[in-house]
Rosetta silent file (secondary structure, phi, psi, omega in degrees, C-alpha in Angstrom):
SEQUENCE: MDDDSPYARWEQRTEIPLFLASLLFLAAYAARVLAVSMPPFWKDLCVYTMAALWLLFATDYVVRQRLSGERFPRFARTHFLHTVVVLLPLLRPLRIVPLYDAIQHRQGEPRLSLHARVIAYASLSTLLLGFAGALAVFQQERGAAGATMRTFGDAVWWTAATLSTVGYGDIVPVTTGGRAIATAMMAGGLALLGAVTGSFSSWLLQVFAREGDRRPPES
SCORE:     score description
SCORE:     0.000 S_00000001
   1 L     0.000  124.252  177.344    7.373   10.655   18.123 S_00000001
   2 L   -64.518  158.096  169.410   10.988    9.794   19.847 S_00000001
   3 L   -72.049  -15.388  163.085   11.723    6.086   19.905 S_00000001
   4 L  -114.564   48.344  113.815   10.880    5.206   23.237 S_00000001
   5 L   -76.745  133.496  174.468    7.521    6.558   23.070 S_00000001
   6 H   -10.727  -41.583 -137.356    4.488    4.561   24.198 S_00000001
   7 H   -95.256  -64.611 -170.385    3.219    4.948   20.380 S_00000001
   8 H   -40.921  -50.638  178.760    7.246    4.241   18.551 S_00000001
   9 H   -15.988  -80.924 -151.829    7.149    1.197   20.891 S_00000001
  10 H   -76.569   -5.127 -156.451    4.116   -0.805   19.830 S_00000001
  11 H  -100.490    6.380 -178.247    4.156    0.623   16.145 S_00000001
  12 L  -124.052   10.977  161.594    8.048   -1.365   15.783 S_00000001
  13 L  -124.447  -12.167  169.127    6.486   -4.720   17.849 S_00000001
  14 L  -118.898   14.439 -170.291    3.554   -4.851   15.854 S_00000001
  15 H   -82.021  -31.105  174.653    4.369   -3.435   12.028 S_00000001
  16 H   -96.712  -22.259  165.017    5.613   -6.830   10.952 S_00000001
  17 H   -73.514  -15.918  148.711    2.716   -8.722   12.378 S_00000001
  18 H   -62.619  -72.424 -165.005    0.195   -6.187   10.797 S_00000001
  19 H   -68.132  -28.883 -171.922    1.879   -6.065    7.068 S_00000001
  20 H   -85.641  -43.624  171.214    1.709  -10.238    7.164 S_00000001
  21 H   -41.800  -37.686  162.096   -1.995  -10.320    8.765 S_00000001
  22 H   -45.101  -82.328  155.741   -2.550   -7.502    5.725 S_00000001
  23 H     6.855  -77.208 -167.883   -0.937  -10.402    3.467 S_00000001
  24 H   -78.901  -45.427  176.463   -3.341  -12.935    4.534 S_00000001
  25 H   -66.110  -37.865 -161.728   -6.611  -10.589    4.045 S_00000001
  26 H  -105.565   24.179  155.199   -5.733   -9.677    1.073 S_00000001
  27 H   -85.071  -34.407 -176.517   -5.362  -13.836    0.006 S_00000001
  28 H   -72.082  -37.939  171.600   -8.327  -14.213    1.508 S_00000001
  29 H   -59.818  -55.283 -126.881   -9.802  -11.254   -0.405 S_00000001
  30 H  -110.060  -45.284 -133.474   -8.188  -12.617   -3.713 S_00000001
  31 H  -106.810   15.254 -165.158   -9.403  -16.252   -3.262 S_00000001
  32 H  -116.154  -41.883  169.191  -13.409  -15.036   -2.280 S_00000001
  33 H   -49.919  -70.745 -120.542  -12.922  -12.621   -5.975 S_00000001
  34 L   -78.234  -63.938 -158.220  -10.839  -15.172   -8.092 S_00000001
  35 L  -107.678  116.280 -164.902  -12.421  -18.780   -7.160 S_00000001
  36 L  -104.672  -17.988  140.370  -15.617  -18.770   -7.836 S_00000001
  37 L   -61.635    5.698 -174.576  -16.676  -22.436   -7.777 S_00000001
  38 L   -61.493  129.487  173.877  -14.808  -22.631   -3.964 S_00000001
  39 L   -69.453  137.548  179.326  -17.293  -24.621   -2.004 S_00000001
  40 L   -16.970  -46.183  162.843  -19.356  -22.823    0.597 S_00000001
  41 L   -71.533   -5.122  172.702  -17.565  -23.698    3.850 S_00000001
  42 L  -109.208   -0.071 -147.809  -14.017  -22.103    2.332 S_00000001
  43 L  -124.676  -61.771  138.018  -16.126  -19.164    0.935 S_00000001
  44 L   -18.854  -81.544  154.137  -17.720  -18.418    4.742 S_00000001
  45 L     0.878  -93.694 -175.204  -13.981  -19.315    5.975 S_00000001
  46 L   -57.342    1.982  179.132  -12.673  -16.039    3.996 S_00000001
  47 H  -106.624  -35.412  157.108  -14.989  -14.088    5.184 S_00000001
  48 H   -82.423   19.511  142.311  -14.873  -14.622    8.388 S_00000001
  49 H   -58.613  -66.183  160.412  -11.052  -13.685    8.108 S_00000001
  50 H   -39.651  -36.067  163.038  -11.439  -10.683    6.745 S_00000001
  51 L   -81.255  -21.203 -172.317  -13.643   -9.895    9.191 S_00000001
  52 L   -97.294  -38.197  164.654  -11.294  -11.037   12.000 S_00000001
  53 L   -37.926  -53.417 -159.785   -8.202   -9.271   10.217 S_00000001
  54 H   -40.524  -51.931 -167.932  -10.776   -6.225    9.911 S_00000001
  55 H   -72.761  -17.113 -179.973  -11.299   -6.418   13.909 S_00000001
  56 H   -84.591  -70.112 -137.147   -7.132   -6.177   14.365 S_00000001
  57 H   -66.286  -18.299 -159.355   -6.785   -3.266   11.906 S_00000001
  58 H   -78.796  -40.401 -170.169   -9.539   -1.469   13.740 S_00000001
  59 H   -69.957  -57.127 -161.041   -8.010   -2.400   17.156 S_00000001
  60 H   -80.778  -24.807  153.363   -4.421   -1.103   16.786 S_00000001
  61 H   -16.194  -71.387 -173.761   -5.834    1.670   14.981 S_00000001
  62 H   -72.516  -33.562 -175.726   -7.882    2.669   18.369 S_00000001
  63 H   -73.413  -57.126  173.967   -4.534    1.780   20.452 S_00000001
  64 H   -77.418  157.051 -103.242   -2.385    4.129   18.673 S_00000001
  65 H    63.724  -69.333 -172.098   -4.797    6.724   19.110 S_00000001
  66 H   -91.727   -8.045  173.700   -5.079    6.448   22.745 S_00000001
  67 L   -84.196  -31.834  179.573   -1.179    6.207   22.737 S_00000001
  68 L   -58.290  -11.461 -164.213   -0.450    8.931   20.752 S_00000001
  69 L     8.475   66.514  116.330   -2.668   10.656   22.728 S_00000001
  70 L   -54.463  131.137 -164.379   -4.251   12.856   20.614 S_00000001
  71 L   -56.290  170.253 -168.313   -7.757   13.866   20.173 S_00000001
  72 H   -71.027  -59.420 -161.619   -9.718   11.365   17.761 S_00000001
  73 H   -73.009  -17.232  149.691  -10.391   14.133   14.595 S_00000001
  74 H   -62.184  -51.446 -176.337   -6.525   15.074   15.131 S_00000001
  75 H   -52.887  -80.047  171.423   -5.530   11.858   15.203 S_00000001
  76 H   -43.802  -44.208  176.352   -6.979   11.096   11.558 S_00000001
  77 H   -51.273  -45.076 -175.070   -6.073   14.351   10.091 S_00000001
  78 H   -62.081  -41.706 -141.596   -2.380   13.658   11.618 S_00000001
  79 L  -131.727   11.366  172.525   -2.403    9.687   10.416 S_00000001
  80 H    11.982  -63.490 -157.207   -3.932   10.156    7.090 S_00000001
  81 H   -97.230   -9.289  152.702   -3.167    7.008    5.886 S_00000001
  82 H   -55.690  -37.475 -168.982   -3.895    4.702    9.413 S_00000001
  83 H   -52.244  -72.944 -170.692   -7.287    6.145    8.616 S_00000001
  84 H   -74.810  -16.138  172.226   -7.810    5.062    5.158 S_00000001
  85 H   -84.459   -7.810  178.271   -6.124    1.431    5.714 S_00000001
  86 H   -77.701  -53.583 -162.874   -9.018    1.124    8.807 S_00000001
  87 H   -76.299  -25.821  166.736  -11.947    2.068    5.982 S_00000001
  88 L   -90.263   -3.745  172.572  -10.112    0.445    3.331 S_00000001
  89 H    24.402  -71.592 -150.624   -7.955   -3.244    4.542 S_00000001
  90 H   -83.754   17.240  134.602   -6.947   -4.107    1.282 S_00000001
  91 H   -85.147   26.429 -160.178   -4.501   -1.145    1.117 S_00000001
  92 H   -99.004   -1.051  171.960   -3.227   -1.898    4.190 S_00000001
  93 H   -59.645  -10.496 -172.205   -0.057   -3.786    2.738 S_00000001
  94 H   -60.504  -23.889 -163.529    0.542   -0.074    1.316 S_00000001
  95 L   -71.683   26.606 -174.840    2.112    0.516    4.543 S_00000001
  96 H   -65.807  -22.375 -178.755    5.622   -0.965    3.335 S_00000001
  97 H   -79.328  -67.986 -168.669    7.415    2.657    4.533 S_00000001
  98 H   -64.335  -73.787 -173.739    6.645    1.863    8.730 S_00000001
  99 H   -49.286  -34.216  178.343    7.722   -2.048    8.470 S_00000001
 100 H   -69.368  -33.559  170.315   11.028   -1.385    6.596 S_00000001
 101 H   -56.767  -43.713  176.482   11.545    1.193    9.687 S_00000001
 102 H   -54.037  -60.994  173.877   10.619   -1.504   11.657 S_00000001
 103 H   -43.615  -38.248 -158.894   12.868   -3.910   10.266 S_00000001
 104 H   -89.996  -15.854  179.811   15.888   -1.764    9.740 S_00000001
 105 H   -76.373  -20.362  159.704   15.495   -0.252   13.508 S_00000001
 106 L   -53.869  -39.428  179.443   16.157   -3.699   14.430 S_00000001
 107 L  -116.168  -21.560  165.550   19.329   -4.257   12.118 S_00000001
 108 L   115.199 -152.055 -137.203   20.949   -0.549   12.540 S_00000001
 109 L   -81.184   93.424 -176.616   21.742    1.403    9.873 S_00000001
 110 L     5.509  151.856  171.235   19.471    1.304    6.162 S_00000001
 111 L  -107.637  -10.397  171.499   20.938   -0.668    3.806 S_00000001
 112 L  -138.273  143.018 -169.233   19.878    1.518    1.119 S_00000001
 113 L   -86.155  175.164 -178.854   20.098    4.913    0.261 S_00000001
 114 H   -29.720  -58.142 -165.990   17.405    7.481    0.154 S_00000001
 115 H   -74.213  -35.958  136.634   16.794    7.247   -3.552 S_00000001
 116 H   -28.378  -72.010 -153.879   16.933    3.503   -3.447 S_00000001
 117 H   -66.319  -49.341 -171.885   14.789    2.971   -0.738 S_00000001
 118 H   -96.618   20.982  175.442   12.057    5.213   -2.576 S_00000001
 119 H   -78.632  -94.534  177.149   12.215    3.489   -5.862 S_00000001
 120 H    -8.616  -84.120 -159.896   12.081    0.326   -4.275 S_00000001
 121 H   -52.143  -42.509  179.746    8.260    1.534   -2.031 S_00000001
 122 H   -44.835  -47.274  162.723    7.172    2.609   -5.392 S_00000001
 123 H   -47.338  -67.657 -173.877    7.786   -0.289   -6.848 S_00000001
 124 H   -77.696  -41.729  176.418    6.130   -2.577   -4.383 S_00000001
 125 H   -51.400  -25.421  171.570    3.394   -0.068   -3.685 S_00000001
 126 H   -57.955  -46.918 -157.422    2.682   -0.431   -7.793 S_00000001
 127 H  -102.036    1.989  177.922    2.059   -3.637   -7.754 S_00000001
 128 H   -85.692  -56.170  169.657    0.429   -4.398   -4.656 S_00000001
 129 H   -67.780  -36.808  175.804   -2.127   -1.181   -5.118 S_00000001
 130 H   -69.322  -20.615 -177.687   -2.554   -2.856   -9.026 S_00000001
 131 H   -82.890  -27.433  162.042   -3.065   -6.222   -7.642 S_00000001
 132 H   -80.234    6.867  178.986   -5.934   -4.625   -5.513 S_00000001
 133 H   -88.714  -17.482 -162.090   -7.214   -2.290   -7.662 S_00000001
 134 H   -70.208  -83.760  147.766   -7.529   -5.269  -10.302 S_00000001
 135 H    22.900  -93.840  173.221   -9.249   -7.359   -7.450 S_00000001
 136 H   -49.339  -96.047  164.896  -11.511   -4.521   -6.416 S_00000001
 137 H    -9.970  -40.729  155.160  -12.587   -3.712   -9.904 S_00000001
 138 H   -76.284  -18.885  179.126  -13.200   -6.981  -11.388 S_00000001
 139 H  -107.922   21.797 -176.080  -15.689   -7.669   -8.282 S_00000001
 140 H  -110.521  -58.918 -171.644  -16.970   -4.613   -9.211 S_00000001
 141 H   -66.914  -55.948  173.694  -17.434   -5.410  -13.110 S_00000001
 142 L   -50.249  128.752 -172.823  -17.907   -8.736  -13.264 S_00000001
 143 L    53.371   13.517  159.517  -21.421   -9.995  -14.829 S_00000001
 144 L   -53.772  144.300 -171.302  -22.226   -6.105  -15.043 S_00000001
 145 L   -86.017  135.094  131.789  -24.731   -5.197  -18.304 S_00000001
 146 L   112.004  -15.817 -168.376  -22.574   -3.875  -21.033 S_00000001
 147 L   -40.772  156.932  177.514  -18.913   -4.511  -18.885 S_00000001
 148 L  -128.027    8.674 -171.095  -15.771   -5.250  -21.024 S_00000001
 149 L  -114.535   65.577  163.779  -13.686   -6.085  -18.049 S_00000001
 150 L  -102.973   13.818  174.230  -14.635   -9.937  -18.420 S_00000001
 151 L  -142.966  167.026 -175.338  -11.811  -11.936  -17.376 S_00000001
 152 L   -86.070  -18.050  132.824   -9.556  -11.200  -14.563 S_00000001
 153 L   -58.185  -38.449  175.408   -6.665  -10.769  -16.993 S_00000001
 154 H   -70.357  -26.058 -155.119   -8.877   -7.833  -18.382 S_00000001
 155 H   -78.719  -41.904  159.946   -9.205   -6.598  -15.258 S_00000001
 156 H   -33.034  -69.787  169.202   -4.803   -6.623  -15.284 S_00000001
 157 H    -4.817  -76.319  179.062   -4.706   -4.848  -17.955 S_00000001
 158 H  -100.579  -10.486  163.016   -6.565   -2.123  -17.769 S_00000001
 159 H   -96.620  -45.668  139.571   -5.141   -1.521  -14.149 S_00000001
 160 H    10.101  -83.541  176.588   -1.904   -1.131  -16.100 S_00000001
 161 H   -41.753  -60.311 -153.974   -3.012    0.898  -18.218 S_00000001
 162 H   -58.591  -65.648 -142.646   -5.094    3.364  -15.564 S_00000001
 163 H   -77.678    6.670  156.159   -1.846    3.404  -12.986 S_00000001
 164 H  -103.485    9.024  158.561    0.673    4.362  -15.845 S_00000001
 165 L    83.257   21.522  165.559   -1.348    7.024  -16.551 S_00000001
 166 L   -99.355  -13.807  165.405   -1.813    5.507  -20.699 S_00000001
 167 L    23.082   63.602  161.674   -5.404    4.741  -20.598 S_00000001
 168 L   -48.936  -46.821  162.160   -5.720    3.133  -23.590 S_00000001
 169 L   103.596   43.131  167.427   -9.576    3.101  -23.461 S_00000001
 170 L  -111.224  -44.549 -178.527  -10.313   -0.649  -24.748 S_00000001
 171 L   -80.794 -179.221 -166.882  -11.417   -1.878  -21.071 S_00000001
 172 L   174.381  130.203  162.348  -13.589    0.954  -19.248 S_00000001
 173 L   -94.532  119.475 -176.652  -15.422    0.450  -16.023 S_00000001
 174 L   -62.843  -44.730  164.310  -19.070    0.531  -16.373 S_00000001
 175 L   -71.625  170.782  174.143  -20.039    0.582  -12.661 S_00000001
 176 H   -48.107  -76.684  178.284  -20.270    3.197   -9.985 S_00000001
 177 H   -27.820  -55.208 -176.848  -18.063    1.411   -7.337 S_00000001
 178 H   -55.373  -51.072  160.424  -15.641    0.687  -10.840 S_00000001
 179 H   -49.265  -37.944  170.166  -15.485    4.039  -11.595 S_00000001
 180 H   -52.458  -38.931  157.436  -15.110    5.304   -8.346 S_00000001
 181 H   -79.742  -64.934  155.914  -11.337    2.624   -7.872 S_00000001
 182 H    26.525 -109.689  177.915  -10.823    4.084  -11.151 S_00000001
 183 H   -22.191  -85.062 -177.767  -10.328    7.696   -9.703 S_00000001
 184 H   -13.527  -44.621 -171.835   -8.432    6.169   -6.637 S_00000001
 185 H   -65.612  -66.414  166.140   -6.478    4.398   -8.806 S_00000001
 186 H   -38.190  -41.041 -166.234   -5.908    7.270  -11.584 S_00000001
 187 H   -97.816  -18.095  160.090   -4.484    9.631   -8.485 S_00000001
 188 H   -38.150  -81.742 -149.151   -2.505    6.429   -6.904 S_00000001
 189 H   -50.967 -108.206 -168.833   -0.278    5.771  -10.441 S_00000001
 190 H   -15.881  -48.379  166.904    0.338    9.525  -10.517 S_00000001
 191 H   -56.042  -44.820  176.020    1.351   10.022   -7.272 S_00000001
 192 H  -101.588   10.058  151.578    4.207    7.116   -7.409 S_00000001
 193 H   -84.282  -41.329 -168.245    5.044    7.625  -10.883 S_00000001
 194 H   -60.730  -17.937 -171.900    6.135   11.776   -9.840 S_00000001
 195 H   -92.379  -20.169 -167.226    7.703   10.098   -6.930 S_00000001
 196 H   -69.883  -56.509  179.815    9.809    7.249   -8.906 S_00000001
 197 H   -63.064  -67.344  173.348   10.374    9.982  -11.332 S_00000001
 198 H   -43.873  -21.723  166.226   11.265   12.739   -9.052 S_00000001
 199 H   -92.843  -28.582 -179.473   13.811   10.296   -6.972 S_00000001
 200 H   -77.425  -37.164  171.100   15.297    8.929  -10.444 S_00000001
 201 H   -25.426  -87.937 -173.470   15.913   13.021  -11.495 S_00000001
 202 H   -46.441  -25.529  150.847   17.583   13.883   -8.242 S_00000001
 203 H   -68.686  -11.672 -164.858   19.524   10.909   -8.248 S_00000001
 204 H  -124.623  -41.622  177.332   20.951   11.335  -11.649 S_00000001
 205 H   -75.262  -62.746  166.504   21.762   15.386  -11.046 S_00000001
 206 H   -71.579   22.954  163.818   23.925   14.082   -8.116 S_00000001
 207 H   -90.582  -48.421 -172.282   25.902   11.112  -10.209 S_00000001
 208 H   -68.898  -68.470 -178.405   26.685   14.364  -12.752 S_00000001
 209 H   -26.371  -56.570 -136.059   27.291   16.651   -9.986 S_00000001
 210 H   -99.675  -11.577 -175.985   29.625   14.223   -8.024 S_00000001
 211 H  -103.936  -25.300  167.385   31.753   13.441  -12.060 S_00000001
 212 L   -66.613  -32.156  171.130   31.467   17.022  -12.257 S_00000001
 213 L   -94.839   -1.386  171.927   33.939   17.652   -9.222 S_00000001
 214 L   -64.763  -36.472 -165.009   36.011   14.871  -10.100 S_00000001
 215 L   -72.708   92.359 -165.493   36.289   16.398  -13.152 S_00000001
 216 L   -37.231  130.476  174.631   40.245   18.116  -13.413 S_00000001
 217 L   -41.984  170.056  158.682   40.203   22.439  -14.058 S_00000001
 218 L   -84.787  100.914  173.258   40.806   23.352  -17.334 S_00000001
 219 L   -67.153    0.000    0.000   44.573   24.969  -17.612 S_00000001
């Protein structure tokens, strides 16, 4: 898509508001999960807020599909992350790459190098994925028979061990939903860890190559 296409213009105009909406969705979900003693009015408000925001994300998805000119099956395949965040709106904040591009389109040239951007993207994605995953798995495991994850702190500890691929095994999900979330987080952790490691290694190789070019030849 070129920058003057209707699809690109729509993305540049909506990416920042939709990212803020995704943070509001995450906050409403966190309040719904963690604030157990919250009055019924506020619980209902969180549910209605999440439903309204999900409808907003679904509408954005439909508009993008129409503006792209692609049939739905092809659009779903070529815009996989869009499809995932509509099905799982809790992951909507992970679309930080288009957000950064939308901001830079307004400000001009990127201020960070490619390697710095990859590391920044992966680090922020890890934090967002970890927080969302901890909330989701805690909701599934809380009160389950035989559960070892009794507090949200346990969920955060388990998430850190899972995303870092350490996997101590002191806390494990016992429900089907919790294990499904664990599988997805393992895959996400491997992908993010690989992105950071590969980018850092590439940066080191470039630094060593530049130092080698500046070294005077031996006589």
